[in-house]
Amino acid sequence: WVNPDSQECNNSKMKFTFSQAGTYTFEARTHQGGCSSEWTSKTIYVVPFNPALFTISPEKDTIEIGDADGVQLTLSYDGEEYAGEYALRTDGDLTIDGSTVYDNEITGTFEVKAIVSDIVVAKAWITVNEVPITYTVDNVSVCEGTDEAVAVISASGSIYGRTVTVRDEDDNTFYPEYNDNNDAATLHLNYLSVGTYRYKVYENDVYKTEFTVTVNSLPRANIECPVDPVVGDTWTPNTAMAEGMTYHWWSDNISDLDGTTSCCPTVTFTEAGTFSATLVVKNNETGCLSEGATCEFEVGEKPQVYFLNCPDSELSIKDSYYTMFLSAGDVTGKLLTWSTNDEEIVS
């Protein structure tokens, strides 16, 4: 095309109609006064479609690290699945196998491009998340006076790199200790009073689960110690039987009591001496044991019983003597003193 002499031409335009797809390069330069400019070029890609009519639809736009199925992408043109050749491209944060996208164990949201004839015709965004961890914690039950309660927080996978915290009902935050495998964390809690305490577990400030810690009161052991027992007496040391309790008795020198697990054993003292007995009560539901209750006491000899054959009637002056008989069983080694009117008359 030659510009006629004497005509201004600030912006020349030429129109082309393409009859088939392909790559076209146009070159142009100017000639004036026998001189020519440098060539300038423009490459145009002609495709047999309208890029605006392409869409790409993932079956899901969110996956988790290690998802074996990945994400299946479908490229459509004007509402129907595209049957021509195309390719999927990413910046390397995802792996592409045909029309399926897999994660590279990197979290984030990544762009996937659909390319037809070297032209980006559609885009999709795939989000890769951490694998969610399930946390389980058994409720904890301890007895009054225990130094600490230990709660073990078990995880379904590795918690490495995740912040696991525990909060009480007053929103105080505790930091459990991770184990060597990073699949559990242990929390040590100290208590002073009986009661039930509720705790919530969080991962990166997101609520996961909760558990309770119950501090149980101790049962009480009660012994009614004997008062001035003697040989032949019987003793029932405990009469306060409680439901759901197991009783444990210990005694070094009361054989009928030592090892007994009933509430209220009855003991007969067969000899004199110093004796002791200890009782511990166990709550069968909580497993808590009472403090030991102990009795220490002396069992005396059974007192001697004496019988006199006193006169049946008054004695007269003419009676020169009266023989009194003493019935007392064995009095070997005992000193017996006779008196009348509180005055000793004979030993």
Short mmCIF file of C-alpha atoms in Angstrom, two decimals:
data_model
loop_
_atom_site.label_atom_id
_atom_site.label_comp_id
_atom_site.label_asym_id
_atom_site.label_seq_id
_atom_site.Cartn_x
_atom_site.Cartn_y
_atom_site.Cartn_z
CA TRP A 1 0.00 0.00 0.00
CA VAL A 2 1.43 3.31 -1.06
CA ASN A 3 0.38 6.57 0.42
CA PRO A 4 -0.45 9.03 -2.35
CA ASP A 5 1.80 12.06 -2.57
CA SER A 6 0.70 15.19 -0.80
CA GLN A 7 -1.79 13.29 1.46
CA GLU A 8 -1.39 13.36 5.21
CA CYS A 9 -1.42 9.95 6.76
CA ASN A 10 -1.03 9.95 10.52
CA ASN A 11 -2.68 6.61 11.18
CA SER A 12 -3.12 4.17 8.37
CA LYS A 13 -5.37 1.16 8.95
CA MET A 14 -5.75 -2.08 7.06
CA LYS A 15 -8.44 -4.71 7.59
CA PHE A 16 -7.85 -8.44 7.14
CA THR A 17 -10.28 -11.32 7.21
CA PHE A 18 -8.84 -14.67 8.34
CA SER A 19 -10.24 -17.74 6.71
CA GLN A 20 -8.50 -20.29 8.92
CA ALA A 21 -6.79 -20.57 12.27
CA GLY A 22 -3.07 -20.11 12.50
CA THR A 23 -0.27 -17.75 13.43
CA TYR A 24 0.16 -14.65 11.28
CA THR A 25 3.02 -12.21 11.36
CA PHE A 26 2.69 -8.78 9.82
CA GLU A 27 5.71 -6.61 9.03
CA ALA A 28 5.74 -2.98 7.96
CA ARG A 29 8.17 -0.15 7.16
CA THR A 30 8.05 3.23 5.46
CA HIS A 31 9.87 4.54 2.42
CA GLN A 32 10.51 8.23 1.81
CA GLY A 33 13.05 10.02 -0.29
CA GLY A 34 14.78 6.81 -1.12
CA CYS A 35 15.19 5.89 2.54
CA SER A 36 13.45 3.12 4.38
CA SER A 37 12.66 2.68 8.07
CA GLU A 38 13.39 -0.40 10.13
CA TRP A 39 10.92 -3.23 9.87
CA THR A 40 8.33 -3.49 12.61
CA SER A 41 6.35 -6.66 13.14
CA LYS A 42 3.22 -7.90 14.88
CA THR A 43 2.25 -11.53 15.40
CA ILE A 44 -1.40 -12.46 15.60
CA TYR A 45 -2.72 -15.81 16.78
CA VAL A 46 -5.94 -16.80 15.12
CA VAL A 47 -7.91 -19.52 16.96
CA PRO A 48 -11.07 -21.28 15.92
CA PHE A 49 -13.00 -20.26 19.05
CA ASN A 50 -14.05 -17.41 21.27
CA PRO A 51 -11.99 -17.57 24.51
CA ALA A 52 -14.74 -15.85 26.42
CA LEU A 53 -16.96 -18.90 25.99
CA PHE A 54 -14.61 -21.21 27.93
CA THR A 55 -15.26 -22.16 31.55
CA ILE A 56 -13.41 -24.53 33.88
CA SER A 57 -15.25 -26.32 36.66
CA PRO A 58 -13.48 -28.23 39.45
CA GLU A 59 -15.51 -30.97 41.10
CA LYS A 60 -14.37 -29.41 44.38
CA ASP A 61 -12.28 -26.35 45.02
CA THR A 62 -10.82 -27.41 48.39
CA ILE A 63 -8.65 -30.41 49.20
CA GLU A 64 -6.46 -31.50 52.09
CA ILE A 65 -2.77 -32.27 52.05
CA GLY A 66 -2.28 -35.85 50.90
CA ASP A 67 -5.69 -36.16 49.19
CA ALA A 68 -5.15 -39.20 46.96
CA ASP A 69 -8.06 -38.33 44.65
CA GLY A 70 -6.96 -34.78 43.93
CA VAL A 71 -9.27 -32.43 42.00
CA GLN A 72 -10.76 -33.33 38.63
CA LEU A 73 -11.08 -30.26 36.34
CA THR A 74 -13.50 -30.09 33.42
CA LEU A 75 -13.05 -27.56 30.62
CA SER A 76 -16.27 -26.53 28.84
CA TYR A 77 -16.92 -24.43 25.76
CA ASP A 78 -20.22 -22.68 25.35
CA GLY A 79 -21.82 -24.89 27.99
CA GLU A 80 -20.54 -28.25 26.71
CA GLU A 81 -17.46 -30.23 27.67
CA TYR A 82 -14.60 -29.21 25.41
CA ALA A 83 -13.43 -32.08 23.19
CA GLY A 84 -10.34 -30.43 21.75
CA GLU A 85 -6.78 -30.42 23.01
CA TYR A 86 -5.89 -28.28 25.99
CA ALA A 87 -3.41 -28.20 28.83
CA LEU A 88 -3.51 -27.24 32.51
CA ARG A 89 -0.72 -25.18 34.03
CA THR A 90 0.20 -24.01 37.51
CA ASP A 91 3.12 -22.16 39.06
CA GLY A 92 4.50 -25.40 40.51
CA ASP A 93 2.56 -25.39 43.78
CA LEU A 94 0.34 -28.17 42.45
CA THR A 95 0.95 -31.34 40.47
CA ILE A 96 -1.07 -31.90 37.30
CA ASP A 97 -1.75 -35.28 35.76
CA GLY A 98 -3.97 -34.89 32.73
CA SER A 99 -7.07 -33.14 33.98
CA THR A 100 -6.46 -33.97 37.67
CA VAL A 101 -4.70 -31.65 40.11
CA TYR A 102 -2.86 -32.94 43.21
CA ASP A 103 -1.32 -31.06 46.12
CA ASN A 104 2.42 -30.72 46.75
CA GLU A 105 1.99 -30.74 50.55
CA ILE A 106 1.85 -26.96 50.54
CA THR A 107 -1.14 -25.14 52.00
CA GLY A 108 -2.68 -22.13 50.30
CA THR A 109 -4.88 -21.12 47.37
CA PHE A 110 -3.36 -21.75 43.94
CA GLU A 111 -4.29 -20.79 40.39
CA VAL A 112 -4.77 -23.34 37.62
CA LYS A 113 -4.86 -22.15 34.01
CA ALA A 114 -6.49 -23.90 31.07
CA ILE A 115 -4.55 -23.29 27.84
CA VAL A 116 -5.79 -23.86 24.32
CA SER A 117 -3.47 -23.08 21.37
CA ASP A 118 -1.12 -21.27 23.76
CA ILE A 119 -3.93 -19.03 24.95
CA VAL A 120 -5.18 -18.94 28.54
CA VAL A 121 -8.90 -19.47 28.13
CA ALA A 122 -10.02 -20.15 31.74
CA LYS A 123 -8.76 -20.20 35.32
CA ALA A 124 -9.63 -22.09 38.50
CA TRP A 125 -8.45 -21.64 42.08
CA ILE A 126 -7.74 -24.64 44.29
CA THR A 127 -7.32 -24.31 48.07
CA VAL A 128 -5.13 -26.84 49.87
CA ASN A 129 -5.72 -27.13 53.62
CA GLU A 130 -4.00 -28.96 56.44
CA VAL A 131 -5.42 -32.38 57.23
CA PRO A 132 -7.88 -31.79 60.11
CA ILE A 133 -6.86 -33.37 63.39
CA THR A 134 -9.36 -35.05 65.68
CA TYR A 135 -8.64 -34.66 69.39
CA THR A 136 -9.87 -36.93 72.15
CA VAL A 137 -9.46 -36.51 75.89
CA ASP A 138 -10.78 -38.85 78.58
CA ASN A 139 -12.42 -37.21 81.56
CA VAL A 140 -10.12 -37.23 84.57
CA SER A 141 -11.08 -38.29 88.09
CA VAL A 142 -8.73 -37.84 91.06
CA CYS A 143 -9.06 -38.02 94.81
CA GLU A 144 -8.92 -35.16 97.26
CA GLY A 145 -5.35 -34.44 98.28
CA THR A 146 -3.81 -35.65 94.99
CA ASP A 147 -0.90 -33.43 93.97
CA GLU A 148 -1.99 -33.11 90.34
CA ALA A 149 -4.43 -34.32 87.71
CA VAL A 150 -3.00 -35.40 84.35
CA ALA A 151 -5.05 -35.03 81.16
CA VAL A 152 -3.74 -36.71 77.98
CA ILE A 153 -4.89 -35.07 74.75
CA SER A 154 -4.64 -37.63 71.94
CA ALA A 155 -4.53 -36.53 68.29
CA SER A 156 -5.43 -38.46 65.13
CA GLY A 157 -2.31 -37.17 63.38
CA SER A 158 0.83 -35.13 63.87
CA ILE A 159 0.32 -31.85 65.71
CA TYR A 160 3.79 -30.63 64.83
CA GLY A 161 3.58 -26.95 63.95
CA ARG A 162 0.11 -26.58 65.45
CA THR A 163 -0.60 -24.67 68.63
CA VAL A 164 -2.71 -26.70 71.02
CA THR A 165 -4.02 -24.87 74.08
CA VAL A 166 -6.46 -25.60 76.89
CA ARG A 167 -8.75 -23.06 78.54
CA ASP A 168 -10.67 -23.32 81.79
CA GLU A 169 -14.04 -21.82 82.61
CA ASP A 170 -12.38 -18.55 83.63
CA ASP A 171 -10.66 -18.38 80.23
CA ASN A 172 -7.23 -19.06 81.69
CA THR A 173 -4.96 -20.61 79.07
CA PHE A 174 -2.75 -23.66 79.63
CA TYR A 175 -0.10 -25.09 77.30
CA PRO A 176 0.21 -28.90 77.30
CA GLU A 177 3.51 -30.66 76.63
CA TYR A 178 3.79 -32.48 73.28
CA ASN A 179 5.12 -36.02 73.32
CA ASP A 180 8.07 -37.15 71.20
CA ASN A 181 5.83 -38.43 68.38
CA ASN A 182 3.82 -35.20 68.25
CA ASP A 183 0.57 -37.15 68.30
CA ALA A 184 -0.45 -36.35 71.88
CA ALA A 185 -0.04 -33.66 74.50
CA THR A 186 -0.09 -33.92 78.30
CA LEU A 187 -1.51 -31.31 80.64
CA HIS A 188 -0.68 -31.27 84.36
CA LEU A 189 -3.24 -29.50 86.55
CA ASN A 190 -3.10 -28.77 90.27
CA TYR A 191 -6.15 -28.59 92.54
CA LEU A 192 -6.94 -27.77 96.12
CA SER A 193 -10.66 -28.27 96.51
CA VAL A 194 -13.28 -30.88 95.75
CA GLY A 195 -15.35 -30.21 92.63
CA THR A 196 -15.69 -30.68 88.87
CA TYR A 197 -13.77 -28.45 86.46
CA ARG A 198 -14.45 -28.11 82.72
CA TYR A 199 -11.74 -27.51 80.11
CA LYS A 200 -11.84 -26.83 76.36
CA VAL A 201 -9.17 -27.79 73.84
CA TYR A 202 -8.24 -25.43 70.99
CA GLU A 203 -6.02 -25.78 67.95
CA ASN A 204 -4.77 -22.45 66.64
CA ASP A 205 -7.60 -20.81 68.63
CA VAL A 206 -10.25 -23.05 67.00
CA TYR A 207 -12.37 -25.12 69.42
CA LYS A 208 -11.84 -28.87 69.08
CA THR A 209 -13.16 -30.74 72.12
CA GLU A 210 -13.52 -30.56 75.89
CA PHE A 211 -13.12 -32.65 79.03
CA THR A 212 -13.71 -32.50 82.77
CA VAL A 213 -11.55 -33.03 85.81
CA THR A 214 -13.33 -34.17 88.95
CA VAL A 215 -11.71 -34.00 92.37
CA ASN A 216 -13.57 -36.49 94.59
CA SER A 217 -13.88 -36.19 98.33
CA LEU A 218 -12.33 -38.91 100.46
CA PRO A 219 -14.59 -41.31 102.35
CA ARG A 220 -14.41 -41.18 106.11
CA ALA A 221 -13.28 -44.06 108.28
CA ASN A 222 -15.01 -44.22 111.66
CA ILE A 223 -13.98 -46.44 114.57
CA GLU A 224 -15.73 -46.53 117.91
CA CYS A 225 -12.92 -47.60 120.22
CA PRO A 226 -13.73 -49.85 123.21
CA VAL A 227 -13.84 -48.30 126.66
CA ASP A 228 -11.99 -50.20 129.42
CA PRO A 229 -12.42 -53.62 127.81
CA VAL A 230 -11.61 -56.79 129.73
CA VAL A 231 -11.13 -60.37 128.74
CA GLY A 232 -14.43 -61.87 127.60
CA ASP A 233 -15.86 -58.55 126.29
CA THR A 234 -17.01 -58.23 122.68
CA TRP A 235 -16.34 -55.21 120.45
CA THR A 236 -17.96 -54.05 117.22
CA PRO A 237 -15.54 -51.32 116.05
CA ASN A 238 -17.67 -49.77 113.28
CA THR A 239 -21.42 -49.42 113.04
CA ALA A 240 -21.62 -46.76 110.30
CA MET A 241 -22.02 -48.93 107.23
CA ALA A 242 -22.27 -46.90 103.98
CA GLU A 243 -23.48 -48.12 100.59
CA GLY A 244 -20.85 -48.43 97.86
CA MET A 245 -17.93 -48.71 100.28
CA THR A 246 -15.38 -51.46 100.90
CA TYR A 247 -13.82 -51.77 104.37
CA HIS A 248 -10.25 -52.89 105.00
CA TRP A 249 -9.11 -53.79 108.53
CA TRP A 250 -5.56 -54.26 109.77
CA SER A 251 -4.41 -55.50 113.16
CA ASP A 252 -1.15 -57.04 114.32
CA ASN A 253 -2.67 -58.88 117.26
CA ILE A 254 -6.43 -59.25 116.65
CA SER A 255 -6.61 -62.18 114.29
CA ASP A 256 -10.40 -62.04 113.93
CA LEU A 257 -10.08 -58.48 112.59
CA ASP A 258 -6.94 -58.47 110.44
CA GLY A 259 -7.75 -58.70 106.71
CA THR A 260 -11.49 -58.41 107.22
CA THR A 261 -13.36 -56.47 104.49
CA SER A 262 -16.79 -56.25 106.06
CA CYS A 263 -18.17 -53.18 107.70
CA CYS A 264 -18.87 -54.32 111.20
CA PRO A 265 -16.97 -57.35 112.45
CA THR A 266 -17.45 -58.38 116.09
CA VAL A 267 -14.37 -59.30 118.11
CA THR A 268 -14.24 -61.22 121.41
CA PHE A 269 -11.23 -60.49 123.60
CA THR A 270 -9.72 -63.73 124.83
CA GLU A 271 -6.64 -62.38 126.53
CA ALA A 272 -5.38 -59.27 128.19
CA GLY A 273 -2.80 -56.97 126.61
CA THR A 274 -2.26 -53.98 124.35
CA PHE A 275 -4.12 -54.08 121.06
CA SER A 276 -4.55 -51.88 117.98
CA ALA A 277 -6.78 -51.86 114.90
CA THR A 278 -6.80 -49.70 111.76
CA LEU A 279 -9.64 -49.13 109.30
CA VAL A 280 -9.41 -47.76 105.74
CA VAL A 281 -12.58 -47.23 103.67
CA LYS A 282 -12.63 -47.33 99.86
CA ASN A 283 -15.27 -45.66 97.70
CA ASN A 284 -15.98 -48.27 95.02
CA GLU A 285 -17.16 -45.71 92.45
CA THR A 286 -14.30 -43.21 92.68
CA GLY A 287 -11.59 -45.55 93.96
CA CYS A 288 -10.68 -43.04 96.66
CA LEU A 289 -9.37 -44.30 99.99
CA SER A 290 -9.96 -42.73 103.35
CA GLU A 291 -7.23 -41.86 105.73
CA GLY A 292 -6.63 -44.65 108.20
CA ALA A 293 -8.51 -44.53 111.50
CA THR A 294 -6.72 -46.33 114.34
CA CYS A 295 -7.63 -47.50 117.83
CA GLU A 296 -5.02 -48.45 120.43
CA PHE A 297 -6.26 -49.78 123.75
CA GLU A 298 -5.58 -52.05 126.72
CA VAL A 299 -7.63 -55.16 127.45
CA GLY A 300 -7.63 -55.93 131.16
CA GLU A 301 -8.06 -59.19 133.03
CA LYS A 302 -11.58 -60.15 133.82
CA PRO A 303 -12.21 -59.09 137.46
CA GLN A 304 -12.45 -61.89 140.07
CA VAL A 305 -15.94 -62.46 141.46
CA TYR A 306 -16.19 -63.47 145.16
CA PHE A 307 -19.11 -65.02 147.01
CA LEU A 308 -19.49 -65.18 150.86
CA ASN A 309 -21.89 -67.39 152.76
CA CYS A 310 -23.08 -64.67 155.12
CA PRO A 311 -25.18 -65.68 158.17
CA ASP A 312 -28.85 -65.95 157.51
CA SER A 313 -29.72 -64.27 160.85
CA GLU A 314 -28.19 -62.29 163.64
CA LEU A 315 -25.61 -64.07 165.74
CA SER A 316 -25.95 -64.20 169.58
CA ILE A 317 -23.16 -63.64 172.07
CA LYS A 318 -23.22 -67.28 173.00
CA ASP A 319 -22.08 -68.18 169.50
CA SER A 320 -18.37 -68.48 170.01
CA TYR A 321 -17.56 -68.47 166.31
CA TYR A 322 -19.02 -68.49 162.83
CA THR A 323 -17.34 -70.00 159.87
CA MET A 324 -17.61 -68.01 156.61
CA PHE A 325 -16.81 -69.65 153.30
CA LEU A 326 -15.35 -67.76 150.38
CA SER A 327 -16.10 -68.92 146.83
CA ALA A 328 -13.79 -67.21 144.39
CA GLY A 329 -12.39 -69.79 142.02
CA ASP A 330 -8.64 -69.92 141.67
CA VAL A 331 -7.04 -67.30 143.92
CA THR A 332 -3.51 -68.58 143.63
CA GLY A 333 -1.07 -65.72 144.09
CA LYS A 334 -3.73 -63.32 145.34
CA LEU A 335 -3.70 -61.64 148.75
CA LEU A 336 -7.11 -61.78 150.39
CA THR A 337 -7.87 -59.52 153.36
CA TRP A 338 -10.77 -60.00 155.78
CA SER A 339 -12.18 -57.10 157.71
CA THR A 340 -15.17 -56.22 159.78
CA ASN A 341 -16.52 -52.78 160.32
CA ASP A 342 -13.72 -51.65 157.96
CA GLU A 343 -11.15 -53.04 160.36
CA GLU A 344 -8.83 -55.71 159.15
CA ILE A 345 -9.10 -58.87 161.16
CA VAL A 346 -7.06 -61.39 159.23
CA SER A 347 -5.18 -61.86 156.01
#
